[in-house]
mmCIF file of C-alpha atoms in Angstrom:
data_model
loop_
_atom_site.group_PDB
_atom_site.id
_atom_site.type_symbol
_atom_site.label_atom_id
_atom_site.label_comp_id
_atom_site.label_asym_id
_atom_site.label_seq_id
_atom_site.Cartn_x
_atom_site.Cartn_y
_atom_site.Cartn_z
ATOM 1 C CA UNK Z 211 167.658 73.016 86.281
ATOM 2 C CA UNK Z 212 163.867 73.113 85.975
ATOM 3 C CA UNK Z 213 161.024 74.780 87.729
ATOM 4 C CA UNK Z 214 158.969 72.225 89.569
ATOM 5 C CA UNK Z 215 156.565 74.219 91.612
ATOM 6 C CA UNK Z 216 155.176 77.830 92.193
ATOM 7 C CA UNK Z 217 154.072 78.632 95.640
ATOM 8 C CA UNK Z 218 151.947 81.655 96.497
ATOM 9 C CA UNK Z 219 151.905 83.011 100.099
ATOM 10 C CA UNK Z 220 149.364 85.616 100.936
ATOM 11 C CA UNK Z 221 150.092 87.693 103.959
ATOM 12 C CA UNK Z 222 146.794 89.508 104.613
ATOM 13 C CA UNK Z 223 147.849 91.589 107.491
ATOM 14 C CA UNK Z 224 150.485 93.561 105.393
ATOM 15 C CA UNK Z 225 150.580 97.215 106.498
ATOM 16 C CA UNK Z 226 148.393 100.195 106.751
ATOM 17 C CA UNK Z 227 149.139 103.120 104.418
ATOM 18 C CA UNK Z 228 147.334 106.215 103.304
ATOM 19 C CA UNK Z 229 144.929 104.030 101.247
ATOM 20 C CA UNK Z 230 144.073 101.687 104.136
ATOM 21 C CA UNK Z 231 145.403 98.097 104.823
ATOM 22 C CA UNK Z 232 147.223 96.486 102.005
ATOM 23 C CA UNK Z 233 148.075 92.772 101.588
ATOM 24 C CA UNK Z 234 151.471 91.406 100.510
ATOM 25 C CA UNK Z 235 151.726 88.446 98.071
ATOM 26 C CA UNK Z 236 154.930 86.465 98.322
ATOM 27 C CA UNK Z 237 155.785 83.935 95.612
ATOM 28 C CA UNK Z 238 158.401 81.185 95.781
ATOM 29 C CA UNK Z 239 159.776 79.432 92.762
ATOM 30 C CA UNK Z 240 161.029 75.895 93.332
ATOM 31 C CA UNK Z 241 163.361 73.866 91.217
ATOM 32 C CA UNK Z 242 164.497 70.203 90.929
ATOM 33 C CA UNK Z 243 167.864 71.127 92.410
ATOM 34 C CA UNK Z 244 166.310 72.463 95.595
ATOM 35 C CA UNK Z 245 167.181 76.054 94.879
ATOM 36 C CA UNK Z 246 164.231 78.382 95.585
ATOM 37 C CA UNK Z 247 163.645 82.002 94.532
ATOM 38 C CA UNK Z 248 161.534 84.511 96.458
ATOM 39 C CA UNK Z 249 159.604 87.487 95.141
ATOM 40 C CA UNK Z 250 156.791 89.869 96.188
ATOM 41 C CA UNK Z 251 154.115 92.233 95.028
ATOM 42 C CA UNK Z 252 151.221 94.195 96.563
ATOM 43 C CA UNK Z 253 148.562 95.546 97.392
ATOM 44 C CA UNK Z 254 145.781 93.331 96.217
ATOM 45 C CA UNK Z 255 147.140 89.881 97.050
ATOM 46 C CA UNK Z 256 144.080 87.905 96.135
ATOM 47 C CA UNK Z 257 143.989 89.396 92.665
ATOM 48 C CA UNK Z 258 147.730 89.025 91.977
ATOM 49 C CA UNK Z 259 147.682 85.446 93.353
ATOM 50 C CA UNK Z 260 144.845 84.562 90.814
ATOM 51 C CA UNK Z 261 146.958 85.712 87.945
ATOM 52 C CA UNK Z 262 149.972 83.702 89.024
ATOM 53 C CA UNK Z 263 147.895 80.586 89.477
ATOM 54 C CA UNK Z 264 145.610 80.898 86.314
ATOM 55 C CA UNK Z 265 148.016 82.388 83.861
ATOM 56 C CA UNK Z 266 151.615 82.519 84.730
ATOM 57 C CA UNK Z 267 152.551 79.338 86.676
ATOM 58 C CA UNK Z 268 151.811 77.226 83.590
ATOM 59 C CA UNK Z 269 154.357 79.458 81.625
ATOM 60 C CA UNK Z 270 157.113 78.817 84.071
ATOM 61 C CA UNK Z 271 156.636 75.196 85.210
ATOM 62 C CA UNK Z 272 159.188 72.811 83.581
ATOM 63 C CA UNK Z 273 161.276 75.683 82.286
ATOM 64 C CA UNK Z 274 164.929 76.558 83.137
ATOM 65 C CA UNK Z 275 164.542 79.530 85.573
ATOM 66 C CA UNK Z 276 167.822 81.011 84.490
ATOM 67 C CA UNK Z 277 166.344 82.020 81.092
ATOM 68 C CA UNK Z 278 164.914 85.077 82.671
ATOM 69 C CA UNK Z 279 164.592 87.396 79.624
ATOM 70 C CA UNK Z 280 162.742 84.682 77.621
ATOM 71 C CA UNK Z 281 160.464 83.830 80.525
ATOM 72 C CA UNK Z 282 159.632 87.509 80.974
ATOM 73 C CA UNK Z 283 158.533 87.670 77.293
ATOM 74 C CA UNK Z 284 156.590 84.578 77.692
ATOM 75 C CA UNK Z 285 154.756 85.763 80.759
ATOM 76 C CA UNK Z 286 154.144 89.124 79.052
ATOM 77 C CA UNK Z 287 152.534 87.252 76.120
ATOM 78 C CA UNK Z 288 150.369 85.177 78.359
ATOM 79 C CA UNK Z 289 148.767 88.188 79.951
ATOM 80 C CA UNK Z 290 148.558 90.502 77.006
ATOM 81 C CA UNK Z 291 145.149 89.380 75.803
ATOM 82 C CA UNK Z 292 143.158 91.415 78.542
ATOM 83 C CA UNK Z 293 145.855 94.115 78.864
ATOM 84 C CA UNK Z 294 149.006 93.815 80.865
ATOM 85 C CA UNK Z 295 148.772 96.869 83.277
ATOM 86 C CA UNK Z 296 147.420 96.023 86.798
ATOM 87 C CA UNK Z 297 147.265 92.945 88.715
ATOM 88 C CA UNK Z 298 148.790 91.062 85.708
ATOM 89 C CA UNK Z 299 152.040 93.112 85.660
ATOM 90 C CA UNK Z 300 152.369 93.113 89.534
ATOM 91 C CA UNK Z 301 152.180 89.324 89.531
ATOM 92 C CA UNK Z 302 154.729 89.193 86.735
ATOM 93 C CA UNK Z 303 156.927 91.466 88.839
ATOM 94 C CA UNK Z 304 156.774 89.082 91.818
ATOM 95 C CA UNK Z 305 157.762 86.103 89.700
ATOM 96 C CA UNK Z 306 160.607 88.064 87.930
ATOM 97 C CA UNK Z 307 162.083 89.191 91.318
ATOM 98 C CA UNK Z 308 161.979 85.460 92.386
ATOM 99 C CA UNK Z 309 163.691 84.342 89.234
ATOM 100 C CA UNK Z 310 166.469 86.804 89.675
ATOM 101 C CA UNK Z 311 166.795 85.744 93.440
ATOM 102 C CA UNK Z 312 166.896 82.143 92.343
ATOM 103 C CA UNK Z 313 169.680 82.850 89.779
ATOM 104 C CA UNK Z 314 171.741 84.573 92.282
ATOM 105 C CA UNK Z 315 171.339 81.809 94.830
ATOM 106 C CA UNK Z 316 172.208 79.166 92.204
ATOM 107 C CA UNK Z 317 175.381 81.026 91.255
ATOM 108 C CA UNK Z 318 176.322 81.997 94.795
ATOM 109 C CA UNK Z 319 176.281 85.766 93.968
ATOM 110 C CA UNK Z 320 174.033 88.727 94.960
ATOM 111 C CA UNK Z 321 171.566 89.974 92.416
ATOM 112 C CA UNK Z 322 173.418 93.204 91.870
ATOM 113 C CA UNK Z 323 176.290 91.091 90.659
ATOM 114 C CA UNK Z 324 174.027 89.074 88.267
ATOM 115 C CA UNK Z 325 172.807 92.334 86.976
ATOM 116 C CA UNK Z 326 176.289 93.372 85.930
ATOM 117 C CA UNK Z 327 177.826 94.554 89.260
ATOM 118 C CA UNK Z 328 177.334 97.428 91.640
ATOM 119 C CA UNK Z 329 177.965 101.191 91.173
ATOM 120 C CA UNK Z 330 178.000 101.923 94.893
ATOM 121 C CA UNK Z 331 178.632 100.236 98.201
ATOM 122 C CA UNK Z 332 175.886 101.984 100.040
ATOM 123 C CA UNK Z 333 172.542 103.566 99.027
ATOM 124 C CA UNK Z 334 171.438 106.911 100.167
ATOM 125 C CA UNK Z 335 167.911 106.808 101.488
ATOM 126 C CA UNK Z 336 165.027 109.122 102.481
ATOM 127 C CA UNK Z 337 162.220 108.288 104.851
ATOM 128 C CA UNK Z 338 158.536 108.006 103.802
ATOM 129 C CA UNK Z 339 156.895 109.024 106.942
ATOM 130 C CA UNK Z 340 154.353 106.292 107.735
ATOM 131 C CA UNK Z 341 155.955 106.644 111.172
ATOM 132 C CA UNK Z 342 155.478 104.688 114.316
ATOM 133 C CA UNK Z 343 156.803 107.450 116.608
ATOM 134 C CA UNK Z 344 155.576 110.787 115.252
ATOM 135 C CA UNK Z 345 152.591 111.930 113.133
ATOM 136 C CA UNK Z 346 153.962 114.435 110.528
ATOM 137 C CA UNK Z 347 150.597 116.241 110.544
ATOM 138 C CA UNK Z 348 151.049 117.273 114.169
ATOM 139 C CA UNK Z 349 154.743 116.600 115.108
ATOM 140 C CA UNK Z 350 156.671 117.156 111.901
ATOM 141 C CA UNK Z 351 159.387 119.211 113.443
ATOM 142 C CA UNK Z 352 160.223 116.493 116.141
ATOM 143 C CA UNK Z 353 160.059 113.791 113.367
ATOM 144 C CA UNK Z 354 162.536 115.862 111.216
ATOM 145 C CA UNK Z 355 164.817 116.079 114.203
ATOM 146 C CA UNK Z 356 164.648 112.427 115.028
ATOM 147 C CA UNK Z 357 165.427 111.439 111.471
ATOM 148 C CA UNK Z 358 168.319 113.793 111.222
ATOM 149 C CA UNK Z 359 169.705 112.274 114.426
ATOM 150 C CA UNK Z 360 169.849 108.901 112.607
ATOM 151 C CA UNK Z 361 171.546 110.422 109.659
ATOM 152 C CA UNK Z 362 168.498 110.651 107.304
ATOM 153 C CA UNK Z 363 168.451 114.000 105.532
ATOM 154 C CA UNK Z 364 165.304 113.793 103.450
ATOM 155 C CA UNK Z 365 161.758 112.870 104.305
ATOM 156 C CA UNK Z 366 158.466 112.536 102.373
ATOM 157 C CA UNK Z 367 155.110 113.759 103.615
ATOM 158 C CA UNK Z 368 151.531 114.206 102.175
ATOM 159 C CA UNK Z 369 149.935 116.909 104.329
ATOM 160 C CA UNK Z 370 147.491 118.020 101.421
ATOM 161 C CA UNK Z 371 145.888 114.642 101.136
ATOM 162 C CA UNK Z 372 143.093 115.471 103.692
ATOM 163 C CA UNK Z 373 141.996 118.584 101.733
ATOM 164 C CA UNK Z 374 142.140 116.605 98.404
ATOM 165 C CA UNK Z 375 139.808 113.967 99.760
ATOM 166 C CA UNK Z 376 137.447 116.444 101.201
ATOM 167 C CA UNK Z 377 137.268 118.537 97.997
ATOM 168 C CA UNK Z 378 137.857 115.630 95.516
ATOM 169 C CA UNK Z 379 140.990 117.402 94.516
ATOM 170 C CA UNK Z 380 139.101 120.230 92.624
ATOM 171 C CA UNK Z 381 139.839 123.250 94.823
ATOM 172 C CA UNK Z 382 141.595 124.653 97.985
ATOM 173 C CA UNK Z 383 140.231 127.058 100.630
ATOM 174 C CA UNK Z 384 142.556 129.273 102.475
ATOM 175 C CA UNK Z 385 142.082 126.938 105.579
ATOM 176 C CA UNK Z 386 142.994 123.924 103.370
ATOM 177 C CA UNK Z 387 146.177 125.558 102.295
ATOM 178 C CA UNK Z 388 147.184 126.576 105.759
ATOM 179 C CA UNK Z 389 146.466 123.015 106.904
ATOM 180 C CA UNK Z 390 148.782 121.557 104.239
ATOM 181 C CA UNK Z 391 151.580 124.058 104.682
ATOM 182 C CA UNK Z 392 151.743 123.753 108.533
ATOM 183 C CA UNK Z 393 153.829 120.597 108.715
ATOM 184 C CA UNK Z 394 156.185 122.009 105.976
ATOM 185 C CA UNK Z 395 156.707 125.176 108.025
ATOM 186 C CA UNK Z 396 157.224 123.325 111.176
ATOM 187 C CA UNK Z 397 159.953 121.274 109.616
ATOM 188 C CA UNK Z 398 161.630 124.425 108.130
ATOM 189 C CA UNK Z 399 161.242 126.265 111.518
ATOM 190 C CA UNK Z 400 162.698 123.318 113.475
ATOM 191 C CA UNK Z 401 165.714 122.195 111.351
ATOM 192 C CA UNK Z 402 165.941 124.773 108.575
ATOM 193 C CA UNK Z 403 167.320 123.443 105.217
ATOM 194 C CA UNK Z 404 169.109 120.609 106.952
ATOM 195 C CA UNK Z 405 166.117 118.360 105.891
ATOM 196 C CA UNK Z 406 164.957 118.070 102.249
ATOM 197 C CA UNK Z 407 161.196 117.600 101.808
ATOM 198 C CA UNK Z 408 159.661 115.469 99.314
ATOM 199 C CA UNK Z 409 155.935 116.245 98.742
ATOM 200 C CA UNK Z 410 153.588 113.393 97.871
ATOM 201 C CA UNK Z 411 150.113 114.128 96.469
ATOM 202 C CA UNK Z 412 149.002 110.498 95.558
ATOM 203 C CA UNK Z 413 147.586 111.839 92.315
ATOM 204 C CA UNK Z 414 144.674 113.640 93.865
ATOM 205 C CA UNK Z 415 144.820 117.117 92.479
ATOM 206 C CA UNK Z 416 143.579 118.877 89.251
ATOM 207 C CA UNK Z 417 146.128 121.021 87.387
ATOM 208 C CA UNK Z 418 145.280 124.565 88.743
ATOM 209 C CA UNK Z 419 145.187 123.237 92.355
ATOM 210 C CA UNK Z 420 148.477 121.609 91.965
ATOM 211 C CA UNK Z 421 150.028 124.778 90.590
ATOM 212 C CA UNK Z 422 148.530 126.698 93.439
ATOM 213 C CA UNK Z 423 150.021 124.376 95.974
ATOM 214 C CA UNK Z 424 153.408 124.343 94.267
ATOM 215 C CA UNK Z 425 153.695 128.137 94.322
ATOM 216 C CA UNK Z 426 152.817 128.246 97.980
ATOM 217 C CA UNK Z 427 155.596 125.740 98.686
ATOM 218 C CA UNK Z 428 158.358 127.819 96.865
ATOM 219 C CA UNK Z 429 159.897 129.267 100.078
ATOM 220 C CA UNK Z 430 160.610 125.818 101.428
ATOM 221 C CA UNK Z 431 163.311 123.224 100.815
ATOM 222 C CA UNK Z 432 161.278 120.963 98.492
ATOM 223 C CA UNK Z 433 163.064 118.063 96.894
ATOM 224 C CA UNK Z 434 160.392 117.277 94.487
ATOM 225 C CA UNK Z 435 156.584 117.253 93.850
ATOM 226 C CA UNK Z 436 155.461 113.559 93.475
ATOM 227 C CA UNK Z 437 152.310 112.677 91.618
ATOM 228 C CA UNK Z 438 150.466 115.957 92.025
ATOM 229 C CA UNK Z 439 148.154 114.849 89.232
ATOM 230 C CA UNK Z 440 146.702 111.405 88.233
ATOM 231 C CA UNK Z 441 149.088 109.472 86.187
ATOM 232 C CA UNK Z 442 146.732 109.152 83.178
ATOM 233 C CA UNK Z 443 147.634 112.212 81.190
ATOM 234 C CA UNK Z 444 151.334 112.747 80.483
ATOM 235 C CA UNK Z 445 150.605 115.921 78.535
ATOM 236 C CA UNK Z 446 149.169 117.472 81.714
ATOM 237 C CA UNK Z 447 152.282 116.772 83.594
ATOM 238 C CA UNK Z 448 154.242 118.590 80.961
ATOM 239 C CA UNK Z 449 151.864 121.636 81.445
ATOM 240 C CA UNK Z 450 152.484 121.374 85.199
ATOM 241 C CA UNK Z 451 156.225 121.326 84.736
ATOM 242 C CA UNK Z 452 156.148 124.505 82.726
ATOM 243 C CA UNK Z 453 154.217 126.348 85.577
ATOM 244 C CA UNK Z 454 156.136 125.288 88.629
ATOM 245 C CA UNK Z 455 159.635 125.822 89.942
ATOM 246 C CA UNK Z 456 160.111 122.468 91.709
ATOM 247 C CA UNK Z 457 161.150 119.303 89.964
ATOM 248 C CA UNK Z 458 158.443 116.563 89.371
ATOM 249 C CA UNK Z 459 158.933 112.988 90.448
ATOM 250 C CA UNK Z 460 156.930 110.388 88.433
ATOM 251 C CA UNK Z 461 155.543 107.704 88.844
ATOM 252 C CA UNK Z 462 155.466 104.500 90.718
ATOM 253 C CA UNK Z 463 151.964 103.701 89.184
ATOM 254 C CA UNK Z 464 153.508 103.292 85.631
ATOM 255 C CA UNK Z 465 154.244 99.874 84.441
ATOM 256 C CA UNK Z 466 157.061 98.711 81.959
ATOM 257 C CA UNK Z 467 159.251 100.961 79.901
ATOM 258 C CA UNK Z 468 156.315 101.728 77.617
ATOM 259 C CA UNK Z 469 154.490 103.350 80.475
ATOM 260 C CA UNK Z 470 157.424 105.792 80.930
ATOM 261 C CA UNK Z 471 158.032 106.708 77.215
ATOM 262 C CA UNK Z 472 155.699 109.625 76.828
ATOM 263 C CA UNK Z 473 156.762 111.293 79.975
ATOM 264 C CA UNK Z 474 160.351 110.906 79.069
ATOM 265 C CA UNK Z 475 159.692 112.384 75.628
ATOM 266 C CA UNK Z 476 157.657 115.426 76.825
ATOM 267 C CA UNK Z 477 160.162 116.349 79.444
ATOM 268 C CA UNK Z 478 157.900 116.611 82.446
ATOM 269 C CA UNK Z 479 159.789 114.723 85.121
ATOM 270 C CA UNK Z 480 163.185 115.339 86.518
ATOM 271 C CA UNK Z 481 163.090 112.093 88.626
ATOM 272 C CA UNK Z 482 161.880 108.771 87.497
ATOM 273 C CA UNK Z 483 160.298 106.494 90.028
ATOM 274 C CA UNK Z 484 159.778 102.807 89.096
ATOM 275 C CA UNK Z 485 158.371 100.297 91.628
ATOM 276 C CA UNK Z 486 160.179 96.990 91.181
ATOM 277 C CA UNK Z 487 157.192 94.982 92.504
ATOM 278 C CA UNK Z 488 154.890 96.632 90.012
ATOM 279 C CA UNK Z 489 156.644 97.771 86.844
ATOM 280 C CA UNK Z 490 158.060 94.302 85.775
ATOM 281 C CA UNK Z 491 160.558 93.217 88.221
ATOM 282 C CA UNK Z 492 164.305 93.519 87.805
ATOM 283 C CA UNK Z 493 164.074 92.693 84.149
ATOM 284 C CA UNK Z 494 162.029 95.724 83.371
ATOM 285 C CA UNK Z 495 163.254 97.996 86.087
ATOM 286 C CA UNK Z 496 166.713 98.053 84.748
ATOM 287 C CA UNK Z 497 165.387 98.900 81.279
ATOM 288 C CA UNK Z 498 163.538 101.750 82.698
ATOM 289 C CA UNK Z 499 166.618 102.888 84.448
ATOM 290 C CA UNK Z 500 168.565 102.690 81.260
ATOM 291 C CA UNK Z 501 165.842 104.512 79.224
ATOM 292 C CA UNK Z 502 165.920 107.309 81.928
ATOM 293 C CA UNK Z 503 169.635 107.454 81.727
ATOM 294 C CA UNK Z 504 169.395 108.052 78.025
ATOM 295 C CA UNK Z 505 167.729 111.333 78.947
ATOM 296 C CA UNK Z 506 170.224 112.027 81.759
ATOM 297 C CA UNK Z 507 167.511 111.451 84.430
ATOM 298 C CA UNK Z 508 168.024 109.783 87.647
ATOM 299 C CA UNK Z 509 165.823 107.122 89.243
ATOM 300 C CA UNK Z 510 164.402 107.122 92.808
ATOM 301 C CA UNK Z 511 162.854 103.690 93.228
ATOM 302 C CA UNK Z 512 159.520 103.473 95.003
ATOM 303 C CA UNK Z 513 159.937 101.208 97.977
ATOM 304 C CA UNK Z 514 156.920 101.290 100.275
ATOM 305 C CA UNK Z 515 155.885 97.612 100.263
ATOM 306 C CA UNK Z 516 157.074 94.580 102.023
ATOM 307 C CA UNK Z 517 160.487 93.190 102.900
ATOM 308 C CA UNK Z 518 161.133 91.374 99.690
ATOM 309 C CA UNK Z 519 160.451 94.490 97.512
ATOM 310 C CA UNK Z 520 162.748 96.357 99.992
ATOM 311 C CA UNK Z 521 165.567 93.899 99.443
ATOM 312 C CA UNK Z 522 165.069 93.846 95.642
ATOM 313 C CA UNK Z 523 164.942 97.650 95.536
ATOM 314 C CA UNK Z 524 168.257 97.796 97.366
ATOM 315 C CA UNK Z 525 169.955 95.536 94.795
ATOM 316 C CA UNK Z 526 168.512 97.644 91.964
ATOM 317 C CA UNK Z 527 169.798 100.790 93.536
ATOM 318 C CA UNK Z 528 173.190 99.346 94.176
ATOM 319 C CA UNK Z 529 173.437 98.421 90.504
ATOM 320 C CA UNK Z 530 172.111 101.169 88.402
ATOM 321 C CA UNK Z 531 174.448 104.163 87.494
ATOM 322 C CA UNK Z 532 171.747 106.772 87.575
ATOM 323 C CA UNK Z 533 170.437 106.433 91.120
ATOM 324 C CA UNK Z 534 169.390 109.659 92.988
ATOM 325 C CA UNK Z 535 168.061 108.166 96.244
ATOM 326 C CA UNK Z 536 166.056 105.174 97.473
ATOM 327 C CA UNK Z 537 162.836 105.391 99.309
ATOM 328 C CA UNK Z 538 162.517 103.483 102.677
ATOM 329 C CA UNK Z 539 160.095 103.546 105.585
ATOM 330 C CA UNK Z 540 161.783 103.166 109.048
ATOM 331 C CA UNK Z 541 158.543 101.789 110.562
ATOM 332 C CA UNK Z 542 158.769 98.940 108.248
ATOM 333 C CA UNK Z 543 162.385 97.912 108.750
ATOM 334 C CA UNK Z 544 162.420 98.670 112.411
ATOM 335 C CA UNK Z 545 158.995 97.201 113.306
ATOM 336 C CA UNK Z 546 156.735 95.552 110.560
ATOM 337 C CA UNK Z 547 159.434 93.461 108.893
ATOM 338 C CA UNK Z 548 160.687 92.096 112.254
ATOM 339 C CA UNK Z 549 159.731 88.422 112.689
ATOM 340 C CA UNK Z 550 158.879 88.042 109.024
ATOM 341 C CA UNK Z 551 162.293 87.744 107.551
ATOM 342 C CA UNK Z 552 165.896 86.915 108.357
ATOM 343 C CA UNK Z 553 167.196 90.521 107.843
ATOM 344 C CA UNK Z 554 165.122 93.698 107.687
ATOM 345 C CA UNK Z 555 168.021 95.561 105.966
ATOM 346 C CA UNK Z 556 167.762 98.801 107.928
ATOM 347 C CA UNK Z 557 169.391 102.225 107.154
ATOM 348 C CA UNK Z 558 172.518 102.924 108.881
ATOM 349 C CA UNK Z 559 173.453 106.718 109.246
ATOM 350 C CA UNK Z 560 171.221 107.643 106.326
ATOM 351 C CA UNK Z 561 172.459 104.796 103.991
ATOM 352 C CA UNK Z 562 171.586 101.160 103.277
ATOM 353 C CA UNK Z 563 174.543 98.846 102.762
ATOM 354 C CA UNK Z 564 174.611 96.788 99.555
ATOM 355 C CA UNK Z 565 174.052 93.133 100.597
ATOM 356 C CA UNK Z 566 176.636 90.455 99.733
ATOM 357 C CA UNK Z 567 174.614 87.298 100.379
ATOM 358 C CA UNK Z 568 173.498 85.188 97.346
ATOM 359 C CA UNK Z 569 170.358 86.330 95.629
ATOM 360 C CA UNK Z 570 168.571 89.289 97.196
ATOM 361 C CA UNK Z 571 169.545 88.015 100.617
ATOM 362 C CA UNK Z 572 166.011 88.057 102.146
ATOM 363 C CA UNK Z 573 164.328 84.858 103.433
ATOM 364 C CA UNK Z 574 160.977 84.372 105.103
ATOM 365 C CA UNK Z 575 161.239 83.315 108.701
ATOM 366 C CA UNK Z 576 159.886 79.635 109.054
ATOM 367 C CA UNK Z 577 157.292 80.953 111.576
ATOM 368 C CA UNK Z 578 155.631 82.827 108.811
ATOM 369 C CA UNK Z 579 154.205 79.653 107.349
ATOM 370 C CA UNK Z 580 152.441 78.883 110.789
ATOM 371 C CA UNK Z 581 150.629 82.345 111.054
ATOM 372 C CA UNK Z 582 146.845 82.428 110.898
ATOM 373 C CA UNK Z 583 147.035 85.536 108.700
ATOM 374 C CA UNK Z 584 149.161 83.623 106.080
ATOM 375 C CA UNK Z 585 147.759 81.293 103.427
ATOM 376 C CA UNK Z 586 149.985 79.102 101.287
ATOM 377 C CA UNK Z 587 149.117 77.402 98.095
ATOM 378 C CA UNK Z 588 151.290 75.421 95.748
ATOM 379 C CA UNK Z 589 151.190 74.425 91.981
ATOM 380 C CA UNK Z 590 153.236 71.755 90.688
ATOM 381 C CA UNK Z 591 154.081 70.227 87.308
#
């Protein structure tokens, strides 16, 4: 089996998140046997496409796609000259996901089987509240009730972001604190401890402000504090961990196992959050999970992109022994993914079933290729 073509599919509409509109890049790896693998990354589709087309396609064309470990190392070498963390690793991640999907389809097995089998039949999930029904800033209690009715018992919100952006993350006024605490209080008053609350901060705050917020949150059922500081200084996270009571969850912005090494060694996080579409694909995400497991730490994969990342994250979560919980966004699988793929893989009573179809089980709808907001390009041998 040989790789004969690499296809890039830029979906410019993507979704709107806290940082604005983000684009999805899908890649398809074609072979001389007709088997095709599908991968994805985001949020800067044009930049990631350029890396695929100018640096990585030539590494893969003509190669056996089943030699995934060797191809990962060859791609890593090809992007190492300017530095690998950024669009380079995101592009690599998309291609690696596609290679594992292709291998599974060729073998007639789901990706979790190709990785070594599954540790669970269904994956517990929490909802990240980019919601299409309720705004957590104003209707957090109703949102919590609605999620609980569907079986989801944990939710992630970021009510302190507005103050962080106003103040550049350098200080909080009394009013800022009240604004950030209001949705948390509303959840607690509406459903009590039935709903766990993950607090997302998007890396906006300095250390003293993060400590101040954490201490104000102590009366509530906080599952973790996520990215309260920028990801650039692991020692600062160790200092934060020593000053707060809640566990820290870190960090989807880190890439490859090397990016997680210092955090694991300094003991700051209690939850490790790799993003399979950013950190290096299946090949590297499973190594990050194994490295975390060496320290008896669970992983909570970041899963806030498109439908292919969603499918890949489910297979990773089904496989690894040290899963705590998987992120998902109900707005995505109930709304945004509809019409793009054959199966949106929704949560069912708070869990996502492990798929049993070959590969990761997600395919683009043929209508996608006719959309005005989709641009397809192809590189061949």
